[in-house]
Coordinates of C-alpha atoms in Angstrom, one line a residue:
Chain A
M140 CA 0.4 0.0 0.2
Q141 CA 2.9 2.6 1.1
R142 CA 4.6 1.5 -2.1
Y143 CA 1.8 2.6 -4.6
L144 CA 1.3 5.6 -3.0
V145 CA 4.6 7.3 -2.5
R146 CA 4.0 6.1 -6.5
R147 CA 0.7 7.8 -7.3
I148 CA 1.8 11.1 -5.3
L149 CA 5.2 11.1 -7.2
L150 CA 3.2 10.5 -10.1
A151 CA 0.9 13.5 -9.9
L152 CA 3.6 16.3 -9.1
V153 CA 6.0 15.1 -12.4
T154 CA 2.6 15.6 -14.3
L155 CA 2.3 19.1 -12.7
L156 CA 5.9 19.5 -13.3
A157 CA 5.1 18.1 -17.0
V158 CA 1.9 20.7 -17.4
S159 CA 4.5 23.8 -16.1
L160 CA 7.1 22.9 -18.3
I161 CA 5.1 22.2 -21.5
I162 CA 3.5 26.1 -20.4
F163 CA 6.6 27.4 -19.9
V164 CA 7.9 26.2 -22.9
M165 CA 4.9 27.5 -25.4
S166 CA 5.5 31.0 -23.6
R167 CA 8.7 31.2 -25.5
A168 CA 7.4 30.0 -27.9
A169 CA 4.8 32.6 -28.7
G170 CA 7.3 35.0 -28.9
D171 CA 9.1 37.6 -26.3
P172 CA 7.2 38.1 -23.3
R173 CA 8.1 41.0 -23.6
H174 CA 5.6 41.8 -26.2
V175 CA 3.3 40.2 -24.5
Y176 CA 2.6 42.3 -21.0
L177 CA 3.9 46.0 -22.6
D178 CA 2.4 48.7 -25.6
D179 CA 3.2 51.6 -26.8
Y180 CA 3.0 53.6 -23.9
S181 CA 5.5 51.2 -22.2
T182 CA 9.1 53.0 -20.9
Q183 CA 12.3 51.6 -21.5
E184 CA 12.1 51.3 -17.5
D185 CA 9.2 49.1 -17.9
W186 CA 11.4 46.9 -20.5
D187 CA 14.3 47.1 -18.3
R188 CA 12.5 46.3 -15.7
L189 CA 10.5 43.3 -17.0
T190 CA 14.0 41.7 -17.7
E191 CA 14.5 41.5 -15.2
T192 CA 11.9 39.7 -12.5
L193 CA 11.4 37.8 -15.9
G194 CA 15.0 36.6 -15.8
L195 CA 15.3 37.2 -19.9
D196 CA 19.1 37.7 -20.0
K197 CA 19.5 34.4 -18.7
P198 CA 19.4 31.3 -19.5
Y199 CA 16.2 29.0 -20.2
Y200 CA 16.1 26.5 -16.8
Y201 CA 17.2 29.5 -15.6
Q202 CA 13.5 31.5 -16.1
Y203 CA 11.6 28.2 -15.6
G204 CA 13.3 28.8 -12.4
I205 CA 12.0 32.0 -12.2
F206 CA 8.3 30.8 -13.9
L207 CA 8.1 27.9 -11.0
G208 CA 9.3 29.9 -8.0
S209 CA 6.5 32.4 -9.0
A210 CA 3.8 29.7 -10.1
L211 CA 4.4 28.1 -5.9
K212 CA 3.4 31.4 -5.0
G213 CA 0.5 31.1 -7.3
D214 CA 2.0 34.3 -9.2
F215 CA 0.8 34.0 -12.6
G216 CA 1.5 37.3 -13.6
Q217 CA -1.3 40.1 -14.6
S218 CA -3.7 39.0 -16.3
I219 CA -3.7 41.1 -19.8
K220 CA -7.2 41.7 -20.2
E221 CA -8.3 42.2 -16.5
G222 CA -5.3 44.4 -16.0
R223 CA -5.0 42.3 -12.1
P224 CA -3.3 39.5 -11.1
S225 CA -4.6 36.0 -12.5
M226 CA -4.5 34.2 -9.9
E227 CA -7.4 37.1 -9.0
V228 CA -9.7 36.2 -11.5
I229 CA -9.3 32.4 -11.3
I230 CA -10.3 32.7 -7.0
E231 CA -13.1 34.9 -8.1
R232 CA -14.5 32.1 -10.5
L233 CA -13.8 29.1 -8.3
P234 CA -16.8 29.0 -6.0
A235 CA -19.2 28.6 -9.4
T236 CA -17.1 26.1 -11.1
I237 CA -17.1 24.1 -8.4
Q238 CA -21.1 24.6 -7.7
L239 CA -21.8 23.1 -11.3
G240 CA -19.7 20.5 -11.3
T241 CA -21.0 19.1 -7.6
A242 CA -24.1 19.4 -9.2
A243 CA -23.6 17.4 -12.4
F244 CA -21.4 14.9 -10.2
A245 CA -25.0 14.5 -8.3
F246 CA -26.2 14.4 -11.1
S247 CA -25.2 11.8 -12.6
V248 CA -25.1 9.4 -9.3
I249 CA -28.4 9.4 -8.7
V250 CA -29.7 8.8 -12.4
G251 CA -27.2 6.7 -13.9
V252 CA -26.5 4.2 -10.5
P253 CA -30.4 3.5 -9.9
L254 CA -31.2 2.7 -13.6
G255 CA -28.0 0.7 -13.9
I256 CA -29.0 -1.7 -11.1
L257 CA -32.4 -1.7 -13.0
S258 CA -31.5 -1.9 -16.1
A259 CA -29.5 -5.6 -15.3
V260 CA -31.7 -6.9 -13.0
K261 CA -34.8 -6.9 -15.3
R262 CA -32.7 -7.1 -18.5
G263 CA -34.5 -6.4 -21.9
T264 CA -37.3 -4.6 -19.9
F265 CA -38.8 -0.6 -20.6
L266 CA -36.8 0.8 -18.5
D267 CA -33.3 -1.4 -20.2
M268 CA -34.1 0.1 -23.5
T269 CA -34.5 3.9 -22.0
G270 CA -31.5 3.5 -19.6
K271 CA -30.1 2.2 -23.5
I272 CA -30.9 5.4 -25.3
I273 CA -29.8 7.5 -22.4
A274 CA -26.2 5.8 -22.5
L275 CA -26.1 5.5 -26.2
I276 CA -27.4 9.7 -26.4
G277 CA -24.3 10.1 -23.9
Q278 CA -21.6 8.7 -25.6
S279 CA -22.3 10.0 -29.0
A280 CA -23.1 13.1 -28.2
P281 CA -21.1 16.1 -27.9
V282 CA -21.9 17.9 -25.5
F283 CA -21.7 21.4 -26.0
W284 CA -24.7 20.5 -28.9
L285 CA -26.8 17.7 -26.0
G286 CA -26.6 21.5 -24.5
L287 CA -27.5 23.7 -27.2
M288 CA -30.7 21.2 -27.7
L289 CA -31.5 21.7 -23.5
V290 CA -31.7 24.9 -24.0
F291 CA -34.1 24.9 -27.3
L292 CA -36.4 22.4 -25.9
F293 CA -36.8 23.7 -22.2
A294 CA -35.5 27.5 -22.2
V295 CA -36.3 29.0 -26.1
R296 CA -39.5 26.2 -26.9
L297 CA -41.6 25.3 -23.3
D298 CA -39.9 28.0 -21.2
W299 CA -40.0 26.2 -17.8
L300 CA -35.4 26.9 -17.3
P301 CA -33.7 30.0 -18.5
P302 CA -31.3 29.4 -21.4
Y303 CA -28.2 31.0 -19.5
G304 CA -26.5 32.9 -16.6
R305 CA -26.2 32.7 -12.9
Q306 CA -28.8 35.1 -11.5
E307 CA -31.7 32.5 -10.4
I308 CA -31.1 29.5 -8.7
S309 CA -32.8 27.1 -11.6
S310 CA -30.2 28.2 -14.1
I311 CA -28.2 25.5 -12.5
V312 CA -30.3 22.7 -13.9
L313 CA -29.5 22.8 -17.7
P314 CA -25.9 23.2 -17.4
A315 CA -26.0 20.7 -14.7
V316 CA -27.6 17.5 -17.0
A317 CA -25.7 18.8 -19.8
L318 CA -22.1 18.5 -18.1
G319 CA -23.8 15.2 -15.9
W320 CA -25.2 13.4 -19.0
F321 CA -22.1 11.9 -20.2
Y322 CA -21.5 10.2 -16.1
A323 CA -24.6 9.0 -15.8
A324 CA -24.3 6.8 -19.1
A325 CA -20.6 5.9 -17.8
N326 CA -21.9 5.5 -14.2
L327 CA -25.2 3.2 -16.2
R328 CA -23.1 1.6 -18.5
L329 CA -20.7 0.2 -16.3
L330 CA -23.0 -0.7 -14.0
R331 CA -25.2 -2.7 -15.6
S332 CA -22.7 -4.8 -17.0
A333 CA -20.7 -5.4 -14.1
M334 CA -24.2 -6.3 -12.4
L335 CA -24.5 -8.9 -14.9
N336 CA -21.2 -9.9 -14.4
V337 CA -21.4 -10.5 -10.7
L338 CA -25.1 -12.5 -11.1
D339 CA -23.6 -14.1 -13.0
S340 CA -20.9 -15.3 -10.6
E341 CA -21.0 -19.1 -8.0
Y342 CA -20.9 -16.9 -5.1
V343 CA -24.3 -15.3 -5.8
K344 CA -25.6 -19.3 -7.1
L345 CA -24.4 -20.0 -4.1
A346 CA -26.1 -17.2 -2.0
R347 CA -29.3 -17.8 -4.1
A348 CA -29.0 -22.2 -3.2
K349 CA -29.0 -21.3 0.2
G350 CA -32.6 -19.2 0.0
V351 CA -31.2 -15.5 0.3
S352 CA -33.4 -13.4 -0.7
N353 CA -33.9 -11.8 -3.9
N354 CA -33.2 -8.1 -2.3
V355 CA -29.8 -9.4 -0.2
I356 CA -28.5 -10.6 -2.8
I357 CA -28.6 -7.4 -5.5
W358 CA -27.5 -4.8 -3.1
K359 CA -25.7 -6.8 -0.5
H360 CA -23.4 -9.1 -2.9
S361 CA -23.4 -8.0 -6.7
L362 CA -23.7 -4.0 -5.7
R363 CA -20.9 -3.6 -4.0
N364 CA -18.9 -5.6 -6.4
A365 CA -20.6 -4.2 -9.3
L366 CA -19.3 -0.5 -7.6
I367 CA -15.2 -1.7 -8.2
P368 CA -15.1 -0.5 -12.5
V369 CA -17.7 2.3 -11.9
L370 CA -15.1 3.4 -9.4
T371 CA -12.0 2.8 -11.5
F372 CA -13.8 4.7 -14.7
A373 CA -14.4 7.4 -12.1
G374 CA -10.8 7.8 -11.5
I375 CA -10.1 7.8 -15.6
T376 CA -12.6 9.6 -17.2
L377 CA -12.7 12.7 -14.2
G378 CA -10.5 14.4 -17.4
S379 CA -13.7 15.1 -19.4
L380 CA -15.1 16.6 -16.4
V381 CA -12.5 19.6 -16.7
T382 CA -12.9 19.7 -20.7
G383 CA -16.5 19.2 -20.0
S384 CA -16.6 22.5 -17.7
L385 CA -15.2 24.1 -20.6
V386 CA -17.7 23.6 -22.8
V387 CA -20.7 24.0 -20.7
E388 CA -19.7 27.1 -18.9
T389 CA -18.6 28.8 -23.0
V390 CA -22.8 27.5 -23.9
F391 CA -24.5 28.6 -20.8
A392 CA -22.7 31.9 -19.9
W393 CA -22.2 30.5 -16.7
P394 CA -18.7 32.3 -15.0
G395 CA -16.3 30.0 -13.5
L396 CA -13.2 28.8 -14.2
G397 CA -14.3 27.4 -17.8
Q398 CA -16.3 30.5 -19.2
L399 CA -12.6 32.1 -18.1
A400 CA -9.8 29.4 -20.2
I401 CA -12.3 30.2 -23.2
Q402 CA -12.6 33.9 -23.0
A403 CA -8.8 34.0 -22.2
L404 CA -8.0 32.4 -25.5
A405 CA -10.3 35.1 -27.7
G406 CA -8.5 37.5 -25.3
N407 CA -5.5 36.3 -27.0
D408 CA -4.6 36.3 -23.4
Y409 CA -1.9 33.8 -22.1
P410 CA -0.6 35.3 -18.6
L411 CA -4.7 34.7 -17.5
L412 CA -4.6 31.2 -19.3
Q413 CA -1.4 29.5 -18.1
A414 CA -3.3 30.0 -14.3
V415 CA -6.4 28.4 -15.4
V416 CA -4.4 25.9 -16.9
I417 CA -2.7 25.2 -13.7
V418 CA -5.6 25.3 -11.4
F419 CA -7.6 22.9 -13.5
T420 CA -4.6 20.5 -13.7
L421 CA -4.5 21.3 -10.0
M422 CA -7.3 19.9 -9.7
Y423 CA -7.8 17.2 -11.8
V424 CA -4.7 15.8 -10.5
T425 CA -5.4 15.8 -7.3
A426 CA -9.0 14.6 -7.7
A427 CA -7.7 11.7 -9.4
L428 CA -5.2 11.1 -6.9
L429 CA -8.2 10.6 -4.3
V430 CA -9.8 8.2 -6.1
D431 CA -7.4 5.9 -6.9
I432 CA -6.3 5.9 -2.9
M433 CA -9.7 5.6 -2.3
Y434 CA -10.1 2.8 -5.0
A435 CA -6.9 1.0 -3.4
Y436 CA -8.4 1.1 -0.6
I437 CA -11.7 -1.0 -1.7
D438 CA -9.8 -3.3 -3.6
P439 CA -7.5 -5.4 -1.4
R440 CA -5.6 -6.1 -5.2
I441 CA -4.5 -2.7 -5.8
R442 CA -2.5 -2.8 -2.8
Y443 CA -1.5 -5.8 -2.9
G444 CA -0.6 -6.2 -6.0
Chain B
M101 CA -23.1 -12.8 -30.1
R102 CA -24.1 -8.9 -31.4
R103 CA -26.0 -9.2 -35.2
L104 CA -23.9 -6.8 -37.9
P105 CA -24.3 -3.6 -37.3
L106 CA -25.7 -3.0 -40.9
I107 CA -27.4 0.5 -39.9
P108 CA -24.9 1.5 -38.4
M109 CA -22.5 0.2 -41.6
L110 CA -24.7 2.1 -44.1
I111 CA -24.0 5.8 -41.8
L112 CA -20.4 5.2 -42.0
A113 CA -20.2 4.4 -45.3
V114 CA -22.3 7.6 -46.5
F115 CA -20.2 9.7 -43.9
I116 CA -17.2 8.4 -46.5
A117 CA -18.7 8.8 -49.1
T118 CA -19.8 12.8 -48.3
G119 CA -15.8 13.3 -47.1
I120 CA -14.6 12.0 -49.9
F121 CA -16.2 13.4 -52.7
A122 CA -17.5 16.3 -51.1
P123 CA -17.7 18.6 -53.9
L124 CA -19.9 16.4 -56.3
I125 CA -22.3 15.7 -53.7
A126 CA -22.7 19.3 -52.4
P127 CA -25.4 21.2 -54.2
H128 CA -24.3 24.7 -53.2
D129 CA -21.2 26.1 -52.7
P130 CA -20.5 25.8 -49.0
E131 CA -18.1 29.1 -48.1
R132 CA -20.1 31.3 -49.9
G133 CA -24.2 32.3 -50.1
S134 CA -26.0 35.6 -50.5
L135 CA -27.5 37.4 -47.8
R136 CA -31.1 37.6 -49.1
E137 CA -31.4 34.2 -48.4
R138 CA -30.1 34.2 -44.6
N139 CA -31.8 32.5 -41.8
L140 CA -34.1 30.2 -44.5
P141 CA -35.4 26.4 -42.8
P142 CA -35.1 23.0 -43.8
A143 CA -37.4 22.6 -46.9
W144 CA -40.1 20.5 -44.8
E145 CA -40.2 24.0 -42.3
E146 CA -43.4 26.2 -43.1
G147 CA -41.0 28.8 -45.6
G148 CA -38.6 26.1 -46.9
T149 CA -38.0 25.6 -50.4
T150 CA -36.2 22.4 -51.8
K151 CA -33.7 24.2 -52.9
F152 CA -32.4 24.2 -49.5
L153 CA -33.8 21.2 -48.1
L154 CA -31.6 21.0 -44.9
G155 CA -31.9 25.1 -45.4
T156 CA -29.3 27.9 -44.7
D157 CA -27.1 29.5 -41.6
H158 CA -27.4 33.3 -40.6
L159 CA -24.9 34.4 -43.9
G160 CA -27.4 32.6 -46.3
R161 CA -24.6 29.2 -46.8
D162 CA -26.8 26.4 -48.0
M163 CA -26.8 23.8 -44.4
L164 CA -26.2 20.5 -46.8
S165 CA -23.8 21.6 -48.2
R166 CA -22.0 23.0 -45.3
V167 CA -23.1 19.7 -43.8
I168 CA -21.2 17.5 -46.2
F169 CA -17.9 19.9 -46.5
G170 CA -17.6 19.3 -42.7
A171 CA -17.9 15.8 -43.2
R172 CA -15.0 15.8 -44.9
I173 CA -13.2 17.6 -42.8
S174 CA -14.1 15.6 -40.0
L175 CA -13.0 12.5 -42.1
V176 CA -9.3 14.1 -42.9
V177 CA -8.3 15.0 -39.6
A178 CA -9.9 10.8 -38.2
A179 CA -7.6 9.8 -40.9
V180 CA -4.7 11.9 -40.0
T181 CA -4.8 12.3 -36.8
L182 CA -5.1 8.4 -36.4
V183 CA -2.5 7.9 -39.3
V184 CA 0.3 10.1 -36.9
G185 CA -1.3 8.8 -33.9
M186 CA -0.8 4.9 -34.1
G187 CA 2.5 5.4 -35.9
I188 CA 3.7 7.0 -32.6
G189 CA 1.5 4.3 -30.5
V190 CA 2.7 1.4 -31.9
A191 CA 6.9 2.7 -32.9
S192 CA 7.0 2.8 -28.8
G193 CA 4.6 0.0 -27.9
L194 CA 6.7 -3.0 -29.6
A195 CA 10.4 -0.8 -28.3
A196 CA 9.1 -0.7 -24.6
G197 CA 7.6 -3.8 -24.8
W198 CA 10.4 -6.1 -26.7
Y199 CA 13.1 -3.6 -24.8
G200 CA 12.0 -3.7 -21.4
G201 CA 14.3 -2.0 -19.2
W202 CA 14.2 1.7 -19.3
I203 CA 12.9 1.7 -22.7
D204 CA 10.0 0.9 -21.1
E205 CA 10.5 2.2 -18.1
I206 CA 10.3 6.2 -19.8
L207 CA 7.7 5.6 -22.8
M208 CA 5.6 4.5 -19.9
R209 CA 6.5 7.4 -17.4
V210 CA 5.6 9.5 -19.9
V211 CA 2.3 7.1 -21.1
D212 CA 0.8 8.1 -18.0
I213 CA 1.6 12.0 -17.6
K214 CA -0.1 11.8 -21.2
L215 CA -3.0 10.6 -19.7
A216 CA -3.7 12.8 -16.6
I217 CA -3.7 15.8 -18.9
P218 CA -7.0 16.6 -20.3
T219 CA -6.0 16.8 -24.0
I220 CA -8.7 20.5 -23.9
L221 CA -6.5 22.5 -22.2
L222 CA -3.0 21.4 -23.5
A223 CA -4.8 22.1 -27.1
L224 CA -5.9 25.8 -25.9
V225 CA -2.4 26.4 -25.0
L226 CA -1.1 25.5 -27.7
V227 CA -3.5 27.0 -29.8
L228 CA -3.0 30.2 -28.5
A229 CA 0.7 30.1 -28.2
L230 CA 1.1 28.7 -31.8
G231 CA -1.8 29.5 -33.8
Q232 CA -4.5 27.9 -35.4
S233 CA -3.7 26.1 -38.2
F234 CA -4.3 22.2 -39.8
M235 CA -1.4 20.8 -38.5
I236 CA -1.3 22.3 -34.8
I237 CA -4.6 20.3 -34.7
V238 CA -3.9 17.3 -36.1
A239 CA -0.4 17.2 -33.7
V240 CA -2.7 17.7 -30.6
L241 CA -4.8 15.3 -31.0
A242 CA -2.2 13.1 -32.1
I243 CA -0.7 13.4 -29.0
A244 CA -4.4 12.7 -27.7
V245 CA -4.4 9.2 -29.1
W246 CA -1.2 8.2 -29.0
P247 CA -0.9 7.2 -25.3
R248 CA -3.8 4.5 -26.1
F249 CA -2.6 2.7 -28.5
A250 CA 1.8 2.2 -26.6
R251 CA 0.1 1.2 -23.6
N252 CA -2.0 -1.7 -25.6
V253 CA 1.0 -3.0 -27.7
R254 CA 3.6 -2.5 -25.8
G255 CA 0.5 -5.5 -23.4
E256 CA 0.2 -7.7 -26.7
V257 CA 4.4 -7.5 -27.0
L258 CA 5.4 -8.7 -23.5
Q259 CA 2.7 -11.5 -23.9
L260 CA 3.8 -12.5 -27.6
K261 CA 7.7 -11.6 -27.1
T262 CA 7.2 -15.5 -25.1
M263 CA 5.8 -17.4 -27.5
D264 CA 8.0 -20.3 -29.1
F265 CA 7.9 -18.6 -32.8
V266 CA 9.6 -16.1 -31.4
A267 CA 12.0 -17.6 -29.6
L268 CA 12.2 -19.7 -33.1
A269 CA 13.0 -17.1 -35.0
K270 CA 15.7 -16.0 -32.5
V271 CA 17.3 -18.7 -33.0
A272 CA 16.9 -18.8 -37.2
G273 CA 18.9 -15.8 -36.7
A274 CA 16.2 -13.4 -37.9
S275 CA 17.4 -10.2 -36.3
T276 CA 15.4 -7.8 -34.3
P277 CA 13.4 -5.8 -36.7
R278 CA 12.5 -8.6 -38.5
I279 CA 11.2 -10.1 -35.2
L280 CA 8.9 -6.7 -34.0
F281 CA 7.8 -6.4 -38.0
I282 CA 7.0 -9.6 -39.2
H283 CA 6.8 -12.6 -36.6
I284 CA 5.5 -9.6 -33.7
F285 CA 3.9 -7.0 -34.9
P286 CA 0.8 -9.4 -37.4
G287 CA 0.0 -10.2 -34.1
V288 CA -1.1 -6.8 -32.6
I289 CA -3.3 -5.6 -35.6
N290 CA -6.5 -6.8 -34.7
T291 CA -6.4 -4.8 -31.0
L292 CA -4.9 -2.1 -33.0
I293 CA -8.0 -2.4 -35.4
V294 CA -10.6 -2.3 -32.7
L295 CA -8.6 0.4 -30.4
A296 CA -8.5 2.6 -33.7
T297 CA -12.4 2.3 -34.7
L298 CA -13.2 3.1 -31.0
E299 CA -10.5 6.4 -31.3
I300 CA -12.6 8.4 -34.4
G301 CA -15.4 9.0 -32.4
I302 CA -13.1 10.3 -29.7
V303 CA -11.2 11.6 -31.9
I304 CA -14.4 13.5 -34.1
L305 CA -15.9 14.2 -31.0
L306 CA -12.5 16.2 -29.8
E307 CA -12.1 17.6 -33.3
S308 CA -15.7 19.1 -32.6
T309 CA -15.0 20.8 -29.2
L310 CA -12.2 22.3 -30.5
S311 CA -13.8 24.0 -33.5
F312 CA -17.0 24.6 -30.9
L313 CA -14.3 26.9 -28.9
G314 CA -12.8 28.4 -31.1
A315 CA -9.9 26.2 -31.2
G316 CA -10.2 24.4 -34.7
V317 CA -9.5 24.3 -38.5
P318 CA -10.1 28.0 -38.5
P319 CA -12.9 29.2 -40.1
P320 CA -14.5 29.7 -42.5
T321 CA -13.6 25.5 -43.5
P322 CA -17.7 24.8 -42.4
A323 CA -16.6 22.3 -39.8
W324 CA -19.0 20.8 -38.1
G325 CA -18.1 22.1 -34.4
S326 CA -17.8 26.0 -35.9
M327 CA -21.6 25.7 -36.8
V328 CA -23.1 24.2 -34.2
S329 CA -21.1 27.4 -32.8
D330 CA -22.8 29.8 -35.6
G331 CA -25.9 28.6 -34.4
R332 CA -25.9 29.1 -30.6
D333 CA -27.6 33.1 -30.2
R334 CA -30.0 31.9 -32.9
L335 CA -31.8 28.8 -32.1
A336 CA -35.0 31.0 -31.1
V337 CA -35.3 32.1 -34.4
A338 CA -33.6 30.0 -36.4
W339 CA -32.7 26.6 -34.5
W340 CA -31.7 24.6 -37.6
I341 CA -28.6 26.6 -38.2
S342 CA -27.2 23.7 -34.8
T343 CA -28.3 20.9 -35.0
M344 CA -28.3 19.8 -38.4
P345 CA -24.3 19.4 -37.4
G346 CA -24.9 18.5 -34.1
L347 CA -27.1 15.3 -35.9
A348 CA -24.4 14.5 -37.9
I349 CA -21.7 14.5 -35.7
M350 CA -23.9 12.7 -33.0
L351 CA -24.7 9.8 -35.8
T352 CA -21.1 9.7 -37.3
V353 CA -20.2 8.9 -34.1
L354 CA -22.9 6.4 -33.0
S355 CA -22.0 4.5 -36.3
M356 CA -18.5 4.5 -35.5
N357 CA -19.3 3.2 -31.6
L358 CA -21.6 0.4 -32.0
F359 CA -19.3 -0.5 -35.1
G360 CA -16.2 -0.4 -32.7
D361 CA -18.6 -2.4 -30.3
W362 CA -19.2 -5.3 -33.4
L363 CA -15.7 -5.5 -34.0
R364 CA -14.2 -6.1 -30.9
D365 CA -16.2 -8.6 -30.2
R366 CA -15.9 -10.7 -32.7
L367 CA -12.0 -9.7 -33.2
D368 CA -10.8 -10.3 -29.3
P369 CA -13.6 -12.3 -27.9
R370 CA -11.4 -11.3 -24.1
L371 CA -13.0 -8.0 -24.4
R372 CA -16.2 -8.7 -24.9
Q373 CA -18.8 -7.4 -22.2
L374 CA -22.3 -9.1 -20.9
G375 CA -24.9 -7.5 -23.5

């Protein structure tokens, strides 16, 4: 267990380091950073001061050291568009993104888990078919399009829910469904096939032969074992939650980090974009690490494997 | 055993054919329209004309022609990406599996790191720093797909290299490249085919997502993702601008997935899931 943990934490750190290196290399590949930060009204003193702070007259590895040092302190430079530290802008936006992510996760569990179990237990029925359709849409419809279609149906045509923004409480419903759909579909499919496997296993047959009731078999003997692949998958695909929030926040004008990243892209605001990317990666890597630790805790085969 | 997925295969055939023969099939120029004919609804809606079967967009360009040419972009991007990504993945998978040791260790750690970085974020950084172009998009997507190929090929090679026929080839004096390409590579082709069909869907989704976010193949080239984005603010007046290209993406990816699932059951029974 300890070896596994150490390896896993090391990987997370190296990943963050790799991302910071990519961002640094790209910031230099994009051209002289002095041209990004300074405009026509800047003086020679500004120019020299920036040369000094970024270490532009020093070799690249030294510059990367400076970059990494200030990144560790949470200093990613000034956002060009906002004219204030990038980190400040990000902290303002963070709550909205976390709120949306939580709501989407809740949706995916509330819809995916029960439907997955029911689809397996009542295989071949109407319920199973419904589950299948939800899963197929989640697997193949692009998130941005799904979001727009939800807007078209529930906001434009039916006028039940607000189409965008974050003014009302009900504003969160459509973005959360759009973002959570993929996960709901994945949970559903994985749980269904895992349940079918478990229900077919020797120990469930033995339990049945002993005369254990159907409910106990489903909830106690089967579900616990069937949840393992669901958890594995959650760890692997957390990345698409990040991707998804970029897209969904853009579609619904949800004022979070994802929308900020796209605004930075559109406004050529590299200092802001790099900060958002680092924060996103940090969140993602931490979440994946937690899932993996939980996973090892639940499944002894990983710990000792 | 699953049945032969006829409808998905038909849709895929149409997708590939429209992609290849787009200029011959498309009734209008996809990049030019007349403003007098903007926002016309599809033929079956009130006010639609048979001149524009799927209607026109906000600049009066024919939706059908744009969807047809969009298939071409998706097809080309997916094909080039897969060739590049698969090439890198297979080469590194073969090397890692065959040589083992530090080569294996380094390659697999790079794979781990790559799989831990969300692709879209990487894409945004590259596009903002280096500019928007076809080459950048393909490079980003190839970076996104190679690790899975590398990891799977490596696993297969580890198994294959313990086989008797490999030992015999060695004894017979075959060189390492010969063993790798003549004896081992054919053994991983099945896995590659299955993986490739399943990855195409992912590549098409990624490409359309990038175009939607404004980081894809630059306009006015009609990519499906950017077409959906064009219709975003016009849902109330012209719902078809966003709906049509989105449907095209969904149908293509859906068919690809169903076909890939079937192929996996046929070629690689170990991966079969209970249906």
